[in-house]
PDB file of C-alpha atoms in Angstrom:
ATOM      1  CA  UNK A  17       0.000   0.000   0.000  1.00  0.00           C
ATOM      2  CA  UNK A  18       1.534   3.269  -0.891  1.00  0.00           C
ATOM      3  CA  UNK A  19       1.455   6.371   1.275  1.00  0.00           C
ATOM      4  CA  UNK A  20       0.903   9.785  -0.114  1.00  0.00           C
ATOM      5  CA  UNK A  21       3.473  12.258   0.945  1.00  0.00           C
ATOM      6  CA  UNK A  22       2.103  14.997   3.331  1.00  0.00           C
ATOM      7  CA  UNK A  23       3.330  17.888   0.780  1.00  0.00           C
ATOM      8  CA  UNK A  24       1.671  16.397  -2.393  1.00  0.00           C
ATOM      9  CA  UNK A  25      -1.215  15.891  -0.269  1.00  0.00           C
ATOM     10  CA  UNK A  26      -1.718  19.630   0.950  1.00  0.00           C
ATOM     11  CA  UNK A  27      -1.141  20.503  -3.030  1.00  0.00           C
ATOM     12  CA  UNK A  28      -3.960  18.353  -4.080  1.00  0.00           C
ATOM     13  CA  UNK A  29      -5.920  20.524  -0.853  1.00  0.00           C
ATOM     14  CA  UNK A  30      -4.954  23.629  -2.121  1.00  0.00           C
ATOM     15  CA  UNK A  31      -6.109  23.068  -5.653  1.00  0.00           C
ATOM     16  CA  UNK A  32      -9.108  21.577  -4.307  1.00  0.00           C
ATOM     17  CA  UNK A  33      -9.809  24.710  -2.129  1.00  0.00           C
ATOM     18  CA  UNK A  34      -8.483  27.068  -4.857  1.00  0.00           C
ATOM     19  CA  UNK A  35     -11.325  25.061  -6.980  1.00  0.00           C
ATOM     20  CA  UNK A  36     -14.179  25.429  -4.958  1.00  0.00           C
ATOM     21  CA  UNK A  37     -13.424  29.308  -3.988  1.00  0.00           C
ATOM     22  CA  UNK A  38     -13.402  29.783  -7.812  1.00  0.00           C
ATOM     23  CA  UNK A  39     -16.802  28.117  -8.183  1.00  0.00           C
ATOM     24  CA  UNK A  40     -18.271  30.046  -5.110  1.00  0.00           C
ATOM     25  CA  UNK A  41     -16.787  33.509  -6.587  1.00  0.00           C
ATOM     26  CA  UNK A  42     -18.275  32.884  -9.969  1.00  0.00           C
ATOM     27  CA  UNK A  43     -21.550  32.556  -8.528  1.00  0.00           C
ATOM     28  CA  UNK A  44     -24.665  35.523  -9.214  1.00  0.00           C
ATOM     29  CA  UNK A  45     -24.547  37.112  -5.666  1.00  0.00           C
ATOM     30  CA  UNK A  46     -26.851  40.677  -5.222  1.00  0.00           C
ATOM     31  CA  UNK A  47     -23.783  41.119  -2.838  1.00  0.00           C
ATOM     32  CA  UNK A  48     -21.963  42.773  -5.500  1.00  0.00           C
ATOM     33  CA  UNK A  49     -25.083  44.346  -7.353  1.00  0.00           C
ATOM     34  CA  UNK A  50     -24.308  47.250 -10.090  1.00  0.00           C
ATOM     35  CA  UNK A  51     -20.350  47.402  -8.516  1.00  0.00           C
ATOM     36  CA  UNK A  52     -17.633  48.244 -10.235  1.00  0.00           C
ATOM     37  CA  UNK A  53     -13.800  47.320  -9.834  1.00  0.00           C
ATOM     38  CA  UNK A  54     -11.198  49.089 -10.554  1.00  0.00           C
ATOM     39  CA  UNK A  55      -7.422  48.975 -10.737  1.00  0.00           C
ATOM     40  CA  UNK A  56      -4.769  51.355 -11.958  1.00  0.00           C
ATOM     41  CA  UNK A  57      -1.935  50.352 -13.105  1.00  0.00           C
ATOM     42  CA  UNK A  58       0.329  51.226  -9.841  1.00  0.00           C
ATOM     43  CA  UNK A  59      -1.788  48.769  -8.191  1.00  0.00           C
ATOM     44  CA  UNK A  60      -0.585  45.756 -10.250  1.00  0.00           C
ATOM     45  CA  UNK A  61       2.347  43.851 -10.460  1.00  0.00           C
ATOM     46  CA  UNK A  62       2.146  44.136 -14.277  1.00  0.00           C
ATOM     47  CA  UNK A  63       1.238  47.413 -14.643  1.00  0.00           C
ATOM     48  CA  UNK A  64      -1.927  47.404 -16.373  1.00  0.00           C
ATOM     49  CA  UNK A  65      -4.800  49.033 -15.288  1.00  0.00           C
ATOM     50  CA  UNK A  66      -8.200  46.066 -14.736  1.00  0.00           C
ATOM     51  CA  UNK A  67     -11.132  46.976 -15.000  1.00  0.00           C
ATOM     52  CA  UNK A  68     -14.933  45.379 -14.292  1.00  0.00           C
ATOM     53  CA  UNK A  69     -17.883  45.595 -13.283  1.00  0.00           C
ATOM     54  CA  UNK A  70     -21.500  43.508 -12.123  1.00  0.00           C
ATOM     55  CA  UNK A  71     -25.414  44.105 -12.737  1.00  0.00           C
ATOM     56  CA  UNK A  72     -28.044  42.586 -10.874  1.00  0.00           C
ATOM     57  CA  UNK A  73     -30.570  43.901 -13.177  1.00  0.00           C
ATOM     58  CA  UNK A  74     -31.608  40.749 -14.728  1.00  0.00           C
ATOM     59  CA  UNK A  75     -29.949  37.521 -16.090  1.00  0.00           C
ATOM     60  CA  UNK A  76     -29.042  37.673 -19.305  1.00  0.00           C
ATOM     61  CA  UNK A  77     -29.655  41.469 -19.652  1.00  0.00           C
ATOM     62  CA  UNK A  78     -27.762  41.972 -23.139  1.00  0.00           C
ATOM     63  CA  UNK A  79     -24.587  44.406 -23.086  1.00  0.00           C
ATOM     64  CA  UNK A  80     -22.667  45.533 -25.658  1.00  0.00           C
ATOM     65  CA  UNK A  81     -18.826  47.088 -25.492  1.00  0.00           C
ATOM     66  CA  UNK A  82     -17.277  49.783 -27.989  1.00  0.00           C
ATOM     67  CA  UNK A  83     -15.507  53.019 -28.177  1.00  0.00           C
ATOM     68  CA  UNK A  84     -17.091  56.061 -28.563  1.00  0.00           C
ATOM     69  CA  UNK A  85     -15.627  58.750 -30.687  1.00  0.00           C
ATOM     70  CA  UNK A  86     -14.530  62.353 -30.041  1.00  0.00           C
ATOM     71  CA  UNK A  87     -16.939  64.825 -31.907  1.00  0.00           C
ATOM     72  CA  UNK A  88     -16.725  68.375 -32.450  1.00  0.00           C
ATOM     73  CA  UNK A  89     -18.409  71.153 -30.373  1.00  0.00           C
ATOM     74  CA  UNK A  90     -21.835  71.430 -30.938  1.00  0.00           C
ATOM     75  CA  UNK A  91     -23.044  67.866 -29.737  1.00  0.00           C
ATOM     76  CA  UNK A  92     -25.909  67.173 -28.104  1.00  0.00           C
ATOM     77  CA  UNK A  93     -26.924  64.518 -25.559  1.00  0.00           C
ATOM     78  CA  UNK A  94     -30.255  62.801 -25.363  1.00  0.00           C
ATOM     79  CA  UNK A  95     -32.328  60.692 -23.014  1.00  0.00           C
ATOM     80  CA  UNK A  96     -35.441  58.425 -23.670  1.00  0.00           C
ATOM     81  CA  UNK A  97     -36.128  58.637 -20.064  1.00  0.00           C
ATOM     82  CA  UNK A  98     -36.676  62.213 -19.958  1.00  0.00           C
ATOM     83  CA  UNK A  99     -36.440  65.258 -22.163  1.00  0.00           C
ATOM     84  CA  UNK A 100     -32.999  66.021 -21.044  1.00  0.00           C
ATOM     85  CA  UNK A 101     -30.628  67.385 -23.347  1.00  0.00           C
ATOM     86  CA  UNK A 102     -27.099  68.860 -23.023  1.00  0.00           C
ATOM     87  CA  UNK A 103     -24.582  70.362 -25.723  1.00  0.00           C
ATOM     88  CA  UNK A 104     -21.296  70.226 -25.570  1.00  0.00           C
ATOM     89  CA  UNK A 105     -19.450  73.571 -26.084  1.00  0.00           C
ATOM     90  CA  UNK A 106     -15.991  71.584 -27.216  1.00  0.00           C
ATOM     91  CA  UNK A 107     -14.653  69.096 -28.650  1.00  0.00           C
ATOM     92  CA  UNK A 108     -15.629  65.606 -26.501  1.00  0.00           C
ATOM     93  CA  UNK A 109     -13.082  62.901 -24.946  1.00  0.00           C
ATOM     94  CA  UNK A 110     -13.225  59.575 -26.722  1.00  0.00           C
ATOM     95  CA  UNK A 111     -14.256  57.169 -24.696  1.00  0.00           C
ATOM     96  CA  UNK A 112     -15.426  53.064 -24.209  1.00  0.00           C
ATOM     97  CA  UNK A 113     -18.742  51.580 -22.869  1.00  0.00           C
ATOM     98  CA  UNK A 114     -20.565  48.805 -21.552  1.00  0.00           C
ATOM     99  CA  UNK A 115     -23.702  49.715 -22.735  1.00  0.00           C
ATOM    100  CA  UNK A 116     -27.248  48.102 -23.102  1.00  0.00           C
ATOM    101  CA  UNK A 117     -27.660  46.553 -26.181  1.00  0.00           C
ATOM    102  CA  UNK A 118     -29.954  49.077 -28.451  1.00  0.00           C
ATOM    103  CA  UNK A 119     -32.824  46.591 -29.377  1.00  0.00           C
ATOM    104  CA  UNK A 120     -34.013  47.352 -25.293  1.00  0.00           C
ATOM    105  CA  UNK A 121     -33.671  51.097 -25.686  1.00  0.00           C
ATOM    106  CA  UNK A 122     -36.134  52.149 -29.254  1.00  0.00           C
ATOM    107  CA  UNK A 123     -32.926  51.138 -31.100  1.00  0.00           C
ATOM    108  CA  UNK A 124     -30.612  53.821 -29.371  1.00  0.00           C
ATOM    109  CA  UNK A 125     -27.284  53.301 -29.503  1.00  0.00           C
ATOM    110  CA  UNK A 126     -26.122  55.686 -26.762  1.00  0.00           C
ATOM    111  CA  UNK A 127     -28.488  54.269 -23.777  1.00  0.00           C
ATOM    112  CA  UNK A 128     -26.641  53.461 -20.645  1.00  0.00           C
ATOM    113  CA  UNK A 129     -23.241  53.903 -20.845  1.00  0.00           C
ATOM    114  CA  UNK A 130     -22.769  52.719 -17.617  1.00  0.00           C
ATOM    115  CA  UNK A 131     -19.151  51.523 -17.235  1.00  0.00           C
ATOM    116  CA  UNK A 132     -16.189  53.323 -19.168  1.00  0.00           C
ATOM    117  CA  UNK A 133     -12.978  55.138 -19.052  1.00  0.00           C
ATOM    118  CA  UNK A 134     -12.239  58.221 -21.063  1.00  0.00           C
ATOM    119  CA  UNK A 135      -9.225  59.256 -22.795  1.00  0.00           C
ATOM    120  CA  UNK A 136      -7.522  61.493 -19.583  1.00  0.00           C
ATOM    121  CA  UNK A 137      -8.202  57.993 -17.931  1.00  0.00           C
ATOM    122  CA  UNK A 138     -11.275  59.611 -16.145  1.00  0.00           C
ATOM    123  CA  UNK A 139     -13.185  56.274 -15.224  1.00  0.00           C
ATOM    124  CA  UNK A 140     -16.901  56.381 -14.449  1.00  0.00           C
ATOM    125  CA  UNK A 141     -19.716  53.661 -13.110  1.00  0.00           C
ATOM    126  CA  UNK A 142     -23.192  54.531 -13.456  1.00  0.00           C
ATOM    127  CA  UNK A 143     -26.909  53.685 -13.519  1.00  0.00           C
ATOM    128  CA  UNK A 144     -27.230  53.523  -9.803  1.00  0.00           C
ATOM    129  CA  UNK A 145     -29.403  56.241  -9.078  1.00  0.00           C
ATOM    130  CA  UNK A 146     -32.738  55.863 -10.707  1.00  0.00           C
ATOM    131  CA  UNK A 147     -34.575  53.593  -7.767  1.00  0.00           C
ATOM    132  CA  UNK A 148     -35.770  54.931  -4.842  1.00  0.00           C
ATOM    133  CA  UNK A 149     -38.457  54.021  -1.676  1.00  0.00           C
ATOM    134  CA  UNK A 150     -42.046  55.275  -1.978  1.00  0.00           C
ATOM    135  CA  UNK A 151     -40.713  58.193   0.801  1.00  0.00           C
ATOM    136  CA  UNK A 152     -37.816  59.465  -1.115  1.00  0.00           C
ATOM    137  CA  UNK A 153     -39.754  59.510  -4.631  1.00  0.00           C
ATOM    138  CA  UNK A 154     -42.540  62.017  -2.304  1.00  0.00           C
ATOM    139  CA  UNK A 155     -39.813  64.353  -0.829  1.00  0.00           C
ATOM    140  CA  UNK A 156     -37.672  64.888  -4.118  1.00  0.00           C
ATOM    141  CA  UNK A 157     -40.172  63.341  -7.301  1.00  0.00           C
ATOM    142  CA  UNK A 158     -37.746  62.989 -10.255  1.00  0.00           C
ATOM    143  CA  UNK A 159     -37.987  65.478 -13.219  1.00  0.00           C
ATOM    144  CA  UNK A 160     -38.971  64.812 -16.574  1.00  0.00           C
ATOM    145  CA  UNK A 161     -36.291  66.738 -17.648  1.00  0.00           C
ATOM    146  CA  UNK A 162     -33.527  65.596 -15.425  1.00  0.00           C
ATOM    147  CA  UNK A 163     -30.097  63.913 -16.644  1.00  0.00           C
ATOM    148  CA  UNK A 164     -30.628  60.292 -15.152  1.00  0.00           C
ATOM    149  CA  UNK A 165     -28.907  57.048 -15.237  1.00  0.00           C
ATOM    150  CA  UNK A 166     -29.649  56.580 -19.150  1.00  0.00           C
ATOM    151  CA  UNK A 167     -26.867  58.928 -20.194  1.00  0.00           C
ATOM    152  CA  UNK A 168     -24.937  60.257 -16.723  1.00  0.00           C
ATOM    153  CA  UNK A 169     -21.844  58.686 -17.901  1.00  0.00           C
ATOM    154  CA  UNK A 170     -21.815  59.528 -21.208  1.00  0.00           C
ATOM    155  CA  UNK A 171     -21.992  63.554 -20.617  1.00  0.00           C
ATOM    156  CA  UNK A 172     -19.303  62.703 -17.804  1.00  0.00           C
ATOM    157  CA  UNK A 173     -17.084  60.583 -19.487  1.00  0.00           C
ATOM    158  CA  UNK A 174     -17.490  62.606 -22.685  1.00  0.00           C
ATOM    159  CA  UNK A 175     -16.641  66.119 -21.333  1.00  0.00           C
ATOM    160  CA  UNK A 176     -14.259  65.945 -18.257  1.00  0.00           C
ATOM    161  CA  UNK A 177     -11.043  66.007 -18.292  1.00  0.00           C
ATOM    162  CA  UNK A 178     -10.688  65.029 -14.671  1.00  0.00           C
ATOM    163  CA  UNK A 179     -12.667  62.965 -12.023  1.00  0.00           C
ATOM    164  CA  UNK A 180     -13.388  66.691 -10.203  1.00  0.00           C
ATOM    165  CA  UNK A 181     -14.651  67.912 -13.683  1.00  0.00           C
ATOM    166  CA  UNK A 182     -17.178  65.364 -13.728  1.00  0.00           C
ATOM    167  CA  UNK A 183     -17.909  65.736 -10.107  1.00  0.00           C
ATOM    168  CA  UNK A 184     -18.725  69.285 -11.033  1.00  0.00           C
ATOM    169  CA  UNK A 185     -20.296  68.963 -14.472  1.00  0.00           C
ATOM    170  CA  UNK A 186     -23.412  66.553 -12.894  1.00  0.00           C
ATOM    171  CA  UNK A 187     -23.474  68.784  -9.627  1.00  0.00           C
ATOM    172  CA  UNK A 188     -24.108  71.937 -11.727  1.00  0.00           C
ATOM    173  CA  UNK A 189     -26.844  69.750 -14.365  1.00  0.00           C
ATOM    174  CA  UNK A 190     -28.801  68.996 -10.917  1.00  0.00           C
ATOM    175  CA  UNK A 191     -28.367  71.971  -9.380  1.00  0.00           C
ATOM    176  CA  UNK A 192     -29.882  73.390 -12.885  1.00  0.00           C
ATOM    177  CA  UNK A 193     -32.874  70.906 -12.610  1.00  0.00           C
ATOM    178  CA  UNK A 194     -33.628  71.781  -8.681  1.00  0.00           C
ATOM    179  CA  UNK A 195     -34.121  75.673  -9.380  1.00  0.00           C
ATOM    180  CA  UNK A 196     -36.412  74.731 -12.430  1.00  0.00           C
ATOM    181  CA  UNK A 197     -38.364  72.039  -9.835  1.00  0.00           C
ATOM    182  CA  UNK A 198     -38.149  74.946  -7.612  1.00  0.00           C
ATOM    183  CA  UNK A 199     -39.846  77.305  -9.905  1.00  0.00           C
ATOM    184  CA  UNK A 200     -42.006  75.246 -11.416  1.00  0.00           C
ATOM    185  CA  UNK A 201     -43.948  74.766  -7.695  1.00  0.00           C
ATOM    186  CA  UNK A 202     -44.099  78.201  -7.165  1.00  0.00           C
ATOM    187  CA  UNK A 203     -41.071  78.236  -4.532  1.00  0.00           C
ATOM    188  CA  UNK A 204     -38.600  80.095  -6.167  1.00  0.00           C
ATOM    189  CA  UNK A 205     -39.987  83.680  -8.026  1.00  0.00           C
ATOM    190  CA  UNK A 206     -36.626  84.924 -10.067  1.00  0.00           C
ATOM    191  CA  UNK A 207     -32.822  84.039  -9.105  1.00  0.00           C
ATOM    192  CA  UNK A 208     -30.281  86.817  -8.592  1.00  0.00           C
ATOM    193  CA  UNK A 209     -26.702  86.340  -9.426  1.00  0.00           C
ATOM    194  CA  UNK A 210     -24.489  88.791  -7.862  1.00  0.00           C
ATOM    195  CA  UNK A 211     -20.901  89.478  -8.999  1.00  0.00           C
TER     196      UNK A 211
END
């Protein structure tokens, strides 16, 4: 009868564990719902940047990757879920996407563009926002003409240069839609701006 050596044996463990971790880790899990990962590349030993992200919003929701190219001043962003629109006033970053595959959004090409990294290496995650409790919906109802998770990232990743750029570029498009909510119930009569 043969023996099997105690360091062959904790190998054949180890692969066995390593195994079964894998398995476990590749399993759907709400635990990392709509998260993204990322890496730069002074954070691996190889020194490229990783990048990834998950979606709990149903299985087999279809995605689609691709780059999305600069374009000249003058263009406009669009939603389906509202009437939001934005132009840009320069030339926009090139950019790629994990988007959701046109034949769920009227055909659009440019619906949530909800993982990406621009050119400056500006990286954004998105389409987290849209789903509230009965409560919050009551204190702060959404706009209908609101930016929203269906384009966030594109405007972001399209015109900043920097993460604090995009920081600032969505803070100032809300900011724009509370004074029209404000306004529009009868809260806010004209807006001073003082130099």
């Amino acid at each position: 009868m043969s023996k099997t050596h105690p360091v062959n044996a904790l190998k054949k463990l180890g692969i066995g564990l390593a195994f079964g971790a894998a398995t476990i880790m590749s399993m759907p899990t709400s635990a990392l719902a709509c998260t993204q990962a990322y890496m730069g590349k002074n954070l691996t030993a190889d020194g490229n940047t990783y990048y990834g992200r998950s979606e709990d919003y149903g299985p087999r929701y279809l995605k689609h990757f691709g780059i999305e190219p600069s374009h000249g001043p003058g263009h406009t962003y669009s939603s389906d879920e509202s009437s939001f629109m934005y132009t840009s006033t320069k030339t926009t970053y090139r950019y790629t996407y994990v988007r959701d595959h046109p034949s769920q959004w009227d055909n659009r090409w440019d619906a949530y563009s909800e993982a990406g990294i621009n050119e400056k290496g500006v990286s954004c995650s998105a389409t987290l926002s849209t789903s509230m409790n009965a409560d919050a919906e009551t204190a702060d109802p959404l706009t209908n003409t609101g930016i929203g998770e269906y384009n966030y990232a594109s405007v972001i990743l399209g015109e900043s240069a920097t993460a604090r750029e995009g920081v600032e570029l969505l803070g100032s498009l809300i900011d724009e839609q509370l004074v029209r909510k404000l306004f529009d119930r009868g809260l806010l009569c004209h807006i001073c701006f003082l130099s």
